[in-house]
Short mmCIF file of C-alpha atoms in Angstrom, two decimals:
data_model
loop_
_atom_site.label_atom_id
_atom_site.label_comp_id
_atom_site.label_asym_id
_atom_site.label_seq_id
_atom_site.Cartn_x
_atom_site.Cartn_y
_atom_site.Cartn_z
CA MET A 1 37.54 -33.62 45.45
CA SER A 2 36.10 -33.78 48.95
CA GLY A 3 34.13 -37.47 50.32
CA PRO A 4 30.87 -38.88 48.72
CA VAL A 5 28.06 -37.68 50.81
CA ARG A 6 24.93 -40.44 51.59
CA VAL A 7 21.59 -39.17 50.39
CA ASP A 8 17.78 -40.30 51.44
CA THR A 9 16.46 -41.05 48.24
CA THR A 10 12.83 -40.17 49.96
CA THR A 11 14.16 -36.35 50.33
CA ILE A 12 10.78 -34.84 47.82
CA ALA A 13 11.92 -30.85 46.48
CA GLY A 14 10.22 -28.86 44.27
CA TRP A 15 12.23 -26.72 41.19
CA SER A 16 11.57 -23.62 43.31
CA ASP A 17 14.15 -25.30 45.60
CA LEU A 18 16.54 -25.98 42.55
CA VAL A 19 16.54 -22.92 41.59
CA ASP A 20 16.51 -21.49 46.10
CA GLU A 21 19.20 -23.69 46.30
CA PHE A 22 21.36 -21.58 43.00
CA ASP A 23 20.54 -18.87 44.70
CA ARG A 24 22.53 -19.58 47.44
CA TRP A 25 25.62 -21.02 45.94
CA GLY A 26 25.64 -17.00 43.80
CA GLU A 27 25.18 -15.95 46.96
CA ALA A 28 28.33 -17.78 48.61
CA GLY A 29 30.69 -16.41 45.06
CA ALA A 30 30.37 -19.46 43.62
CA THR A 31 29.43 -22.04 41.29
CA ALA A 32 27.04 -25.13 41.11
CA ILE A 33 28.63 -27.83 39.19
CA LEU A 34 27.42 -30.96 37.14
CA TRP A 35 27.18 -33.52 34.68
CA TRP A 36 26.04 -35.97 32.47
CA ARG A 37 26.49 -39.30 32.28
CA ASP A 38 24.57 -41.27 29.76
CA ASP A 39 25.82 -44.82 29.91
CA ASP A 40 25.22 -48.57 27.45
CA ALA A 41 25.83 -47.44 24.27
CA VAL A 42 27.36 -49.26 21.18
CA ALA A 43 25.45 -47.87 18.03
CA ALA A 44 23.29 -44.80 16.08
CA THR A 45 19.66 -45.85 17.13
CA PRO A 46 16.53 -43.14 17.43
CA ARG A 47 16.92 -43.64 21.09
CA LEU A 48 20.08 -42.02 21.21
CA ASP A 49 19.48 -39.48 17.98
CA ASP A 50 16.88 -38.50 20.57
CA LEU A 51 19.71 -38.25 23.61
CA LEU A 52 21.73 -35.59 21.48
CA ARG A 53 18.95 -33.45 20.22
CA LEU A 54 17.98 -33.38 24.39
CA ALA A 55 21.67 -32.59 25.34
CA GLY A 56 22.00 -29.72 22.49
CA GLU A 57 24.88 -27.82 23.85
CA VAL A 58 25.41 -29.55 27.56
CA PRO A 59 28.73 -31.88 27.49
CA LEU A 60 27.36 -35.37 28.06
CA ALA A 61 29.92 -38.02 29.11
CA LEU A 62 28.72 -41.22 26.68
CA ALA A 63 29.72 -44.45 28.36
CA VAL A 64 30.11 -47.02 25.75
CA ILE A 65 30.45 -50.38 25.69
CA PRO A 66 33.92 -51.05 23.70
CA ALA A 67 34.20 -54.85 23.25
CA LEU A 68 30.36 -54.37 21.06
CA ALA A 69 30.80 -50.47 19.66
CA ARG A 70 29.09 -50.06 16.57
CA PRO A 71 31.68 -48.37 13.81
CA ASP A 72 28.08 -46.08 13.45
CA LEU A 73 28.53 -44.86 16.90
CA GLY A 74 31.47 -43.19 15.34
CA ALA A 75 29.38 -41.39 12.41
CA ALA A 76 26.14 -40.40 14.95
CA LEU A 77 28.75 -38.55 17.36
CA ALA A 78 30.47 -36.90 14.55
CA GLY A 79 28.05 -33.41 14.79
CA ALA A 80 28.21 -33.33 18.46
CA PRO A 81 31.15 -31.74 19.94
CA LEU A 82 30.54 -32.28 23.03
CA VAL A 83 30.04 -35.69 23.36
CA ALA A 84 33.16 -37.64 25.75
CA VAL A 85 33.32 -41.41 25.72
CA LEU A 86 33.75 -43.02 28.48
CA GLN A 87 35.07 -47.11 28.70
CA HIS A 88 31.72 -48.98 30.24
CA GLY A 89 33.63 -52.00 31.49
CA TRP A 90 34.18 -54.89 28.07
CA GLN A 91 31.15 -56.53 27.38
CA HIS A 92 29.20 -55.21 30.00
CA ALA A 93 28.89 -59.27 30.88
CA ASN A 94 27.82 -60.52 34.80
CA ARG A 95 31.14 -62.65 35.92
CA ALA A 96 29.23 -62.61 39.70
CA GLY A 97 28.97 -66.48 40.49
CA ASN A 98 26.45 -65.06 43.29
CA GLY A 99 24.89 -61.89 44.54
CA LYS A 100 24.98 -58.69 43.09
CA LYS A 101 25.64 -57.96 38.66
CA SER A 102 29.46 -57.41 37.91
CA GLU A 103 32.15 -57.11 35.43
CA TYR A 104 34.65 -57.19 38.30
CA PRO A 105 34.12 -58.85 41.00
CA LYS A 106 35.78 -59.75 43.87
CA GLY A 107 37.91 -63.03 42.50
CA ARG A 108 38.84 -61.93 38.72
CA SER A 109 42.05 -62.64 37.29
CA ALA A 110 43.44 -59.03 38.03
CA ALA A 111 45.16 -59.50 34.39
CA VAL A 112 42.40 -60.74 32.44
CA VAL A 113 41.21 -57.30 34.39
CA GLY A 114 44.23 -55.53 33.19
CA GLU A 115 44.01 -57.01 29.05
CA GLU A 116 40.14 -55.60 28.70
CA ILE A 117 40.73 -52.96 29.93
CA GLY A 118 43.57 -51.95 27.18
CA ALA A 119 41.72 -53.52 25.09
CA GLY A 120 38.92 -51.36 25.39
CA GLN A 121 40.69 -48.03 25.91
CA ALA A 122 42.92 -48.96 22.53
CA ARG A 123 39.23 -50.17 20.62
CA LEU A 124 37.10 -47.16 21.89
CA LYS A 125 40.82 -44.51 21.15
CA ALA A 126 40.15 -46.20 16.94
CA LEU A 127 36.75 -45.17 16.48
CA PHE A 128 36.51 -42.01 18.87
CA GLY A 129 40.20 -40.91 18.60
CA THR A 130 40.80 -38.16 21.03
CA ARG A 131 36.25 -37.88 21.92
CA ALA A 132 37.12 -41.18 24.41
CA LEU A 133 38.61 -40.45 27.38
CA PRO A 134 41.16 -42.57 29.54
CA LEU A 135 38.01 -42.37 32.28
CA PHE A 136 36.32 -45.44 33.12
CA VAL A 137 32.28 -46.53 34.57
CA PRO A 138 31.79 -50.45 35.81
CA PRO A 139 28.63 -51.98 34.26
CA TRP A 140 27.01 -51.58 36.92
CA ASN A 141 28.60 -49.09 38.36
CA ARG A 142 30.47 -52.24 40.81
CA ILE A 143 34.29 -53.25 40.78
CA ALA A 144 36.45 -54.38 43.54
CA ASP A 145 38.62 -52.50 45.17
CA GLU A 146 40.80 -54.55 44.98
CA LEU A 147 41.14 -54.68 41.00
CA LEU A 148 41.16 -50.73 41.04
CA PRO A 149 44.99 -50.54 41.15
CA ALA A 150 44.45 -52.47 37.24
CA LEU A 151 42.88 -49.25 36.47
CA PRO A 152 46.45 -46.39 36.42
CA ALA A 153 48.48 -49.30 35.31
CA ASN A 154 46.32 -49.45 31.91
CA GLY A 155 46.11 -46.03 31.33
CA ILE A 156 43.25 -45.03 33.16
CA ALA A 157 43.37 -41.96 35.51
CA GLY A 158 39.69 -41.70 36.17
CA LEU A 159 36.75 -43.86 37.68
CA SER A 160 33.40 -42.71 37.56
CA ARG A 161 30.57 -45.14 39.61
CA MET A 162 27.54 -44.29 42.46
CA ALA A 163 28.11 -42.36 44.71
CA ALA A 164 28.43 -43.67 47.61
CA ARG A 165 30.42 -44.13 51.42
CA ARG A 166 33.06 -46.57 50.46
CA CYS A 167 35.76 -48.41 52.95
CA VAL A 168 39.00 -48.03 50.45
CA PRO A 169 40.25 -44.56 48.56
CA ALA A 170 41.22 -45.07 45.52
CA PRO A 171 44.51 -45.87 44.43
CA ALA A 172 46.91 -42.86 43.17
CA GLY A 173 46.97 -41.11 40.07
CA LEU A 174 42.62 -42.16 40.14
CA ALA A 175 40.19 -39.56 40.03
CA ALA A 176 37.06 -39.87 40.94
CA ILE A 177 34.60 -38.10 39.26
CA ASP A 178 30.90 -40.32 40.13
CA VAL A 179 27.36 -40.00 39.23
CA HIS A 180 25.18 -38.68 42.57
CA VAL A 181 21.22 -39.22 41.44
CA ASP A 182 19.77 -41.85 38.37
CA LEU A 183 16.70 -41.09 37.07
CA VAL A 184 15.82 -44.69 36.46
CA ALA A 185 13.55 -46.62 38.33
CA TRP A 186 15.11 -49.74 38.69
CA GLY A 187 13.33 -51.73 41.12
CA ALA A 188 10.37 -50.58 39.72
CA ASP A 189 8.93 -50.36 36.26
CA ARG A 190 12.31 -49.19 35.04
CA GLY A 191 10.82 -44.87 34.20
CA PHE A 192 11.59 -42.17 36.03
CA ILE A 193 12.06 -41.44 39.34
CA GLY A 194 9.69 -38.34 38.96
CA VAL A 195 10.33 -34.72 39.63
CA ALA A 196 10.09 -34.88 43.39
CA ALA A 197 12.08 -37.52 44.10
CA ALA A 198 14.80 -36.59 41.49
CA LEU A 199 14.85 -33.28 42.21
CA GLY A 200 15.06 -33.82 45.95
CA GLY A 201 18.29 -36.00 45.42
CA LEU A 202 20.00 -33.29 43.01
CA VAL A 203 18.91 -30.44 45.64
CA ASP A 204 20.68 -32.78 48.66
CA GLN A 205 23.14 -32.99 46.77
CA LEU A 206 23.96 -29.85 45.71
CA ARG A 207 23.74 -28.12 49.35
CA ALA A 208 26.08 -31.14 50.82
CA SER A 209 28.47 -29.97 48.04
CA ARG A 210 28.13 -26.30 48.80
CA CYS A 211 28.54 -27.18 52.96
CA GLY A 212 31.52 -29.64 51.96
CA ALA A 213 35.44 -28.33 52.50
CA ALA A 214 35.46 -27.97 48.66
CA ALA A 215 32.31 -27.14 47.22
CA ALA A 216 32.91 -25.79 43.85
CA ALA A 217 35.12 -28.56 43.59
CA ARG A 218 32.85 -31.20 43.65
CA PRO A 219 30.44 -31.41 40.77
CA VAL A 220 26.77 -33.40 41.06
CA GLY A 221 26.29 -36.21 38.69
CA ILE A 222 23.27 -36.90 36.81
CA LEU A 223 22.99 -40.51 35.28
CA THR A 224 20.28 -42.14 32.40
CA HIS A 225 20.20 -44.57 30.20
CA HIS A 226 19.17 -43.24 26.76
CA LEU A 227 17.48 -47.26 24.91
CA ILE A 228 15.48 -47.07 28.42
CA MET A 229 14.95 -43.38 28.55
CA ASP A 230 10.84 -42.19 28.85
CA GLY A 231 8.87 -38.98 28.52
CA ALA A 232 8.94 -38.21 31.31
CA THR A 233 12.93 -37.98 31.82
CA ALA A 234 12.85 -36.58 28.65
CA ALA A 235 10.40 -33.39 29.82
CA PHE A 236 12.31 -33.35 33.02
CA LEU A 237 15.79 -33.41 31.68
CA GLY A 238 14.68 -30.71 28.79
CA ARG A 239 13.55 -28.07 31.91
CA LEU A 240 16.31 -29.10 33.90
CA ILE A 241 18.24 -27.22 31.81
CA GLU A 242 16.07 -25.14 30.59
CA LEU A 243 16.72 -23.95 34.79
CA THR A 244 20.05 -24.15 34.39
CA GLY A 245 20.92 -22.08 32.00
CA SER A 246 19.29 -19.37 32.94
CA HIS A 247 21.04 -19.08 36.53
CA THR A 248 24.45 -17.78 36.51
CA ALA A 249 25.71 -19.96 39.20
CA ALA A 250 25.13 -22.99 37.71
CA ARG A 251 26.64 -24.94 34.83
CA TRP A 252 27.14 -28.12 33.40
CA ALA A 253 30.70 -29.57 33.29
CA ARG A 254 32.94 -30.98 30.26
CA ALA A 255 34.16 -35.36 31.18
CA GLY A 256 37.43 -34.07 29.81
CA GLU A 257 37.18 -31.29 32.29
CA LEU A 258 36.59 -33.25 35.77
CA MET A 259 39.67 -34.79 35.05
CA GLN A 260 42.44 -32.10 35.36
#
């Protein structure tokens, strides 16, 4: 895959800009690939039901917190064959003494981290069977570079964070399957970032992918959090799903497909 590209989050765009970008993919004989990750799932809730209805026939990757996951979550997903389960850390607990939150900050024991990862994989497989993928999503999208080797050593084949330039590449055997556009305005009211900003980030990432060395190989990921999703976010996603479904040069990919 081509390297991640920084995007100016102040870029704004409209729906016509997204259609134009998809058109350019089509003119190049390529297909723009999107994927959807939703974080912090632990139980069956009305918000989860809303998410599943919204996704419909679109593949969805649900990042589940292993230590907090309840059996009713597995039952809630029984009728949703396009939902994959990813490992969202272990307890989603902040282990950083200071600075930005992280469950896997610099200085944590690699042995302890390995035990947590292994325990998380085992719990998710017990609850969700083959739906559970060996794809790791670190809480707050952060994991110290020194701990990355503990992932493939404990059965993890993919790592998903927010795309950014990184000094240390992922270890061999660990696929980077990042997300690029977070729809939550974390620095404000934790509501929707807005249509213009969301489309601006999406169009910029698609353009960067199309113009890159391996355009069709780099999917563009969208990140949501169903437990705090508001109506504006749902409306945006609904229109995006409708638009991509009607355009021949755009499609949604399953997380398992991206790991192959």
